[in-house]
Amino acid sequence: MNNGWIYREQIKQKNAGLTVLEYYTQNYHHSSSQQWLERILWAQVLLDNQVVTPETILQTGQWLSYHRPPWKEADVPLDFDLIYEDHHILVINKPSGLPVLPGGGFLEHTLLGQLKKQYPKEKVFPIHRLGRGTSGLMLMGKTAIARSHLTRQMREHKMRKVYRTLIGENNLPDYFNIEHPIGKISDPVLGYIYGAKADGKDAYSQCQIIERYSDKTLVEVTILTGRPHQIRIHLATIGYPLLGDPLYVVGGIPKTGFKEQKETVNVPGDCGYFLHAYQLSFVHPATHQCLTFTCEREFLI
C-alpha cells in the first residue's frame, strides 16, 4: 500500500455554479457519479479545507481537494540500469512497464518515485518522458542549472532521440518520413487522448528500415518533434501500428472505450508493444561536450 494522494485544483469561472458532485462527475469520467457521491459523503473531498456536501455550489477561486486513500499499486519492474552519471546529469535505461511520473493508478511505482528513494538529498528529475510501455534511454538533470540547460535543448529541438520499434510485414521503402499533425481527440472516459488530427500540432518522424523478417519489421525512427505517443501514432497513421499496440489502430486513431468483458478502459499507458529509446545525443550542460549514448535491446524474432 502507498500513502495515498491529495489532488488539488482551483475552481475556474467556467465551473462556477456547479455543485461539488456535478463538478467531479462532469470532469472525471473514470469514476461513476455514485462513486464520487460516496467519496464526498465520506469526507474525502474538501472545499477550502472544509468538509462539504454533494450539493454545495462552487465559486470561482475556491480550492477543491480529493484525498485519495492509500491503495495497492500494480506490480511493475522497478529496477533500472545506470548508463552514465556525474554531478550534473544521469542517464538510465528504463525498463518497459515502469511509468515515469505518477498517474493512471501509479504513485510510488514510478521512475520518479524510485529516483527519490535512491537520491533522497538531490532533486533528480526527468528531462523528457517515455511511455510506460517504452524502454530505453532517459536523461535526468541533477541540478537546477542542468535541468534548465537540457530542457532548453529539448524545446529548441537540439536533442537527438532515436528509437527502434517493430511493425508488421510491409512494402515500405527503406527510408521514409512521416509528417502528420498530432492533437487531442475527445474520449468518453478520459476526456481526451492524443492521436492523428488534421488541425493538431506539427509532428515529424524520419524512419529507416533496419531489418525485415518473415512476419515483422524492425524500424528505426528519429523524432524531430516530441509530441505525445508520436511514434505509435505516426506509424499507425500510415497503416502500420506497432505490433502489440493495444490502443492505436490504422489511421493513428486511439481505440477508445472499455476493453472486452472488463471494467478497465484502453489507456495510453497500456503495454504490449515493442518501442525502445535506442540512442540519445545532447550537449552536456557543464562541459558543453556533445554526448551520444546507445542502448541495445534484444527482441524475439
Coordinates of C-alpha atoms in Angstrom, one line a residue:
M1 CA 0.0 0.0 0.0
N2 CA 1.2 3.5 -0.7
N3 CA 0.4 6.6 1.4
G4 CA -2.5 7.9 -0.7
W5 CA -2.5 11.2 -2.5
I6 CA -4.2 14.6 -2.5
Y7 CA -5.4 16.0 -5.8
R8 CA -5.8 19.8 -5.5
E9 CA -7.4 22.1 -8.1
Q10 CA -8.7 25.7 -8.2
I11 CA -12.2 26.4 -9.5
K12 CA -12.3 28.3 -12.8
Q13 CA -15.0 30.6 -13.9
K14 CA -16.5 28.1 -16.3
N15 CA -17.2 25.7 -13.5
A16 CA -18.7 28.2 -11.1
G17 CA -22.3 27.4 -10.2
L18 CA -21.8 23.6 -10.4
T19 CA -22.3 21.5 -7.3
V20 CA -19.3 19.6 -6.0
L21 CA -20.9 16.3 -7.2
E22 CA -21.6 17.8 -10.7
Y23 CA -18.0 19.1 -10.9
Y24 CA -16.4 15.7 -10.3
T25 CA -18.9 13.7 -12.3
Q26 CA -18.6 16.0 -15.4
N27 CA -14.8 16.4 -15.3
Y28 CA -13.6 12.9 -14.2
H29 CA -15.3 10.2 -16.1
H30 CA -13.0 7.4 -14.8
S31 CA -15.3 7.1 -11.8
S32 CA -19.1 7.0 -11.7
S33 CA -21.4 9.6 -10.2
Q34 CA -22.2 7.1 -7.3
Q35 CA -18.5 6.7 -6.6
W36 CA -18.0 10.4 -6.4
L37 CA -21.1 10.8 -4.2
E38 CA -19.7 8.2 -1.7
R39 CA -16.3 9.9 -1.6
I40 CA -17.9 13.3 -0.8
L41 CA -20.1 11.8 1.9
W42 CA -17.0 10.0 3.4
A43 CA -15.3 13.5 3.7
Q44 CA -12.6 12.5 1.1
V45 CA -13.4 15.8 -0.7
L46 CA -12.8 19.1 0.9
L47 CA -13.6 22.7 -0.3
D48 CA -11.1 25.3 1.0
N49 CA -10.1 22.6 3.6
Q50 CA -13.7 22.2 4.8
V51 CA -16.0 19.2 4.6
V52 CA -18.8 19.8 2.1
T53 CA -22.0 18.2 0.9
P54 CA -22.6 17.0 -2.7
E55 CA -25.0 19.9 -3.3
T56 CA -22.5 22.6 -2.3
I57 CA -22.3 25.3 -5.0
L58 CA -18.8 26.1 -6.3
Q59 CA -17.5 29.6 -6.7
T60 CA -14.6 30.9 -8.8
G61 CA -11.2 30.8 -7.0
Q62 CA -12.2 28.1 -4.4
W63 CA -9.9 25.1 -3.9
L64 CA -11.1 21.6 -4.1
S65 CA -9.1 18.7 -2.8
Y66 CA -9.7 15.0 -3.2
H67 CA -7.9 13.0 -0.5
R68 CA -7.5 9.6 -2.2
P69 CA -6.9 6.9 0.5
P70 CA -3.9 4.6 0.2
W71 CA -4.2 1.9 -2.4
K72 CA -2.2 -1.1 -3.7
E73 CA -0.4 -0.3 -6.9
A74 CA 0.1 -2.8 -9.7
D75 CA 3.4 -4.6 -9.7
V76 CA 5.9 -3.2 -12.3
P77 CA 9.6 -3.6 -12.9
L78 CA 11.2 -1.1 -10.5
D79 CA 14.9 -1.6 -11.3
F80 CA 16.7 0.3 -13.9
D81 CA 20.2 0.2 -15.3
L82 CA 22.6 3.1 -14.8
I83 CA 24.3 4.1 -18.0
Y84 CA 26.1 7.3 -17.0
E85 CA 26.3 9.6 -14.0
D86 CA 28.2 12.7 -12.9
H87 CA 27.4 15.7 -10.7
H88 CA 25.1 17.3 -13.3
I89 CA 23.2 14.5 -15.2
L90 CA 22.1 10.9 -15.0
V91 CA 21.4 8.6 -18.0
I92 CA 19.5 5.4 -17.3
N93 CA 17.9 2.5 -19.2
K94 CA 14.2 2.4 -18.2
P95 CA 12.5 -1.0 -18.4
S96 CA 9.3 -1.4 -20.3
G97 CA 6.3 -1.3 -17.9
L98 CA 7.7 1.3 -15.5
P99 CA 5.8 4.6 -15.5
V100 CA 7.9 7.7 -15.4
L101 CA 5.6 10.1 -13.5
P102 CA 2.6 9.5 -11.2
G103 CA -0.7 8.9 -12.9
G104 CA -3.0 6.1 -14.1
G105 CA -3.1 4.4 -10.7
F106 CA 0.6 4.7 -10.1
L107 CA 2.2 6.9 -7.4
E108 CA 5.3 5.2 -5.9
H109 CA 5.8 2.5 -8.5
T110 CA 7.2 5.1 -10.9
L111 CA 10.7 6.1 -12.1
L112 CA 10.3 9.4 -10.3
G113 CA 9.4 7.5 -7.1
Q114 CA 12.5 5.3 -7.4
L115 CA 14.7 8.2 -8.1
K116 CA 13.5 9.9 -4.9
K117 CA 14.4 6.8 -2.9
Q118 CA 17.9 6.4 -4.5
Y119 CA 18.7 10.1 -4.4
P120 CA 16.9 11.4 -1.3
K121 CA 19.1 14.6 -1.0
E122 CA 19.0 15.6 -4.7
K123 CA 16.2 16.7 -6.9
V124 CA 16.8 14.3 -9.8
F125 CA 14.1 15.0 -12.4
P126 CA 13.5 13.5 -15.9
I127 CA 14.2 15.9 -18.8
H128 CA 11.9 14.0 -21.1
R129 CA 9.3 11.2 -20.8
L130 CA 9.0 7.7 -22.2
G131 CA 5.6 5.9 -22.3
R132 CA 5.1 3.2 -19.7
G133 CA 5.5 0.5 -22.3
T134 CA 8.6 2.1 -23.8
S135 CA 12.1 1.1 -22.7
G136 CA 15.5 2.6 -23.2
L137 CA 17.5 5.8 -22.6
M138 CA 16.2 8.5 -20.4
L139 CA 18.1 11.7 -19.3
M140 CA 17.8 13.3 -15.9
G141 CA 19.1 16.6 -14.6
K142 CA 20.6 16.6 -11.1
T143 CA 20.9 20.4 -10.6
A144 CA 18.6 23.4 -11.5
I145 CA 21.2 24.7 -14.0
A146 CA 21.5 21.3 -15.7
R147 CA 17.7 20.9 -15.9
S148 CA 17.3 24.4 -17.4
H149 CA 20.0 23.8 -20.0
L150 CA 18.8 20.4 -21.0
T151 CA 15.1 21.5 -21.1
R152 CA 16.1 24.3 -23.4
Q153 CA 17.8 21.9 -25.8
M154 CA 14.6 19.8 -25.8
R155 CA 12.5 22.9 -26.5
E156 CA 14.8 24.1 -29.3
H157 CA 14.9 20.5 -30.9
K158 CA 18.7 20.3 -30.3
M159 CA 18.5 16.9 -28.6
R160 CA 18.5 13.9 -31.0
K161 CA 16.4 11.0 -30.0
V162 CA 16.4 7.7 -32.0
Y163 CA 14.0 4.8 -31.3
R164 CA 13.6 1.3 -32.6
T165 CA 10.3 -0.4 -32.9
L166 CA 8.5 -3.4 -34.5
I167 CA 5.7 -3.2 -37.1
G168 CA 4.2 -5.9 -39.4
E169 CA 5.3 -7.1 -42.8
N170 CA 5.2 -4.3 -45.4
N171 CA 6.3 -2.8 -48.7
L172 CA 7.5 0.4 -47.3
P173 CA 10.7 1.9 -48.7
D174 CA 13.9 1.6 -46.7
Y175 CA 13.8 5.4 -45.9
F176 CA 10.7 7.4 -45.4
N177 CA 9.4 10.4 -43.5
I178 CA 6.0 10.9 -41.7
E179 CA 4.6 14.3 -41.3
H180 CA 1.1 14.3 -39.8
P181 CA -0.2 16.7 -37.1
I182 CA -0.9 15.2 -33.7
G183 CA -3.6 16.6 -31.3
K184 CA -6.1 15.9 -28.7
I185 CA -9.1 13.7 -29.6
S186 CA -12.2 13.6 -27.4
D187 CA -12.6 10.4 -25.3
P188 CA -15.8 9.5 -23.4
V189 CA -13.9 8.2 -20.4
L190 CA -10.5 10.0 -20.2
G191 CA -11.7 13.3 -21.6
Y192 CA -9.1 13.3 -24.4
I193 CA -6.3 11.1 -25.9
Y194 CA -3.7 12.2 -28.4
G195 CA -4.0 10.9 -31.9
A196 CA -3.6 11.9 -35.6
K197 CA -5.5 15.1 -36.1
A198 CA -5.6 17.4 -39.1
D199 CA -5.7 20.6 -37.0
G200 CA -3.2 19.3 -34.4
K201 CA 0.4 20.4 -33.9
D202 CA 3.1 19.7 -36.5
A203 CA 5.0 16.4 -36.0
Y204 CA 7.9 15.0 -37.9
S205 CA 9.5 11.5 -37.9
Q206 CA 12.4 10.2 -40.0
C207 CA 12.2 6.4 -40.5
Q208 CA 14.6 3.7 -41.7
I209 CA 14.0 0.0 -42.1
I210 CA 16.7 -1.8 -40.2
E211 CA 15.7 -5.4 -40.8
R212 CA 12.9 -7.3 -42.5
Y213 CA 11.7 -10.6 -41.1
S214 CA 9.0 -13.0 -42.3
D215 CA 6.3 -11.5 -40.2
K216 CA 7.7 -8.3 -38.7
T217 CA 9.9 -5.3 -39.5
L218 CA 12.5 -3.6 -37.3
V219 CA 12.2 0.2 -37.9
E220 CA 14.5 3.0 -36.6
V221 CA 12.7 6.3 -36.0
T222 CA 14.3 9.7 -35.3
I223 CA 11.8 12.1 -34.0
L224 CA 12.3 15.8 -34.8
T225 CA 9.4 16.8 -32.6
G226 CA 8.3 15.5 -29.2
R227 CA 4.5 15.0 -29.5
P228 CA 2.9 12.6 -27.0
H229 CA 3.0 9.0 -28.4
Q230 CA 4.4 10.3 -31.7
I231 CA 5.9 7.1 -33.0
R232 CA 2.9 5.0 -32.1
I233 CA 0.6 7.5 -33.8
H234 CA 2.7 8.2 -36.8
L235 CA 3.3 4.6 -37.8
A236 CA -0.4 3.8 -37.3
T237 CA -1.2 6.8 -39.4
I238 CA 0.5 5.2 -42.5
G239 CA -1.2 1.9 -41.9
Y240 CA 1.3 0.1 -39.7
P241 CA 0.6 0.3 -35.9
L242 CA 3.3 -1.0 -33.6
L243 CA 2.9 -4.8 -33.2
G244 CA 1.0 -5.4 -30.0
D245 CA -0.1 -1.8 -29.5
P246 CA -3.4 -2.1 -27.6
L247 CA -4.5 1.5 -28.2
Y248 CA -3.6 2.9 -31.6
V249 CA -5.1 1.4 -34.8
V250 CA -4.7 2.1 -38.5
G251 CA -5.1 5.8 -39.1
G252 CA -3.4 6.8 -35.9
I253 CA -6.7 6.9 -34.0
P254 CA -7.0 5.6 -30.5
K255 CA -9.3 2.6 -29.8
T256 CA -11.3 4.2 -27.0
G257 CA -13.9 2.8 -24.6
F258 CA -13.9 -0.2 -22.4
K259 CA -12.0 -3.4 -23.0
E260 CA -13.9 -6.5 -23.9
Q261 CA -15.5 -8.1 -20.8
K262 CA -13.5 -5.9 -18.5
E263 CA -14.3 -2.7 -16.5
T264 CA -11.0 -1.1 -17.3
V265 CA -10.5 1.2 -20.3
N266 CA -8.0 1.4 -23.1
V267 CA -5.3 4.0 -22.0
P268 CA -2.0 5.2 -23.4
G269 CA -0.1 3.5 -20.5
D270 CA -1.2 0.0 -21.6
C271 CA 1.8 -2.1 -22.6
G272 CA 2.3 -4.9 -25.2
Y273 CA 4.2 -3.2 -27.9
F274 CA 8.0 -3.0 -28.6
L275 CA 9.4 0.5 -28.6
H276 CA 12.9 1.2 -27.4
A277 CA 14.8 4.5 -27.0
Y278 CA 17.9 3.4 -28.7
Q279 CA 20.1 6.4 -29.0
L280 CA 20.3 9.8 -27.3
S281 CA 22.5 12.8 -28.2
F282 CA 22.8 16.1 -26.4
V283 CA 25.2 18.8 -25.2
H284 CA 26.4 18.4 -21.6
P285 CA 25.2 21.3 -19.6
A286 CA 28.5 21.9 -17.8
T287 CA 31.3 20.7 -20.2
H288 CA 29.4 21.6 -23.4
Q289 CA 30.6 18.4 -25.0
C290 CA 28.3 16.6 -27.4
L291 CA 27.5 13.3 -25.8
T292 CA 25.9 10.3 -27.5
F293 CA 24.6 7.2 -25.7
T294 CA 23.4 4.0 -27.4
C295 CA 21.4 1.3 -25.6
E296 CA 20.7 -2.0 -27.4
R297 CA 17.7 -4.2 -26.7
E298 CA 17.1 -7.7 -27.9
F299 CA 13.7 -8.9 -29.0
L300 CA 12.3 -12.3 -30.1
I301 CA 12.2 -12.9 -33.8

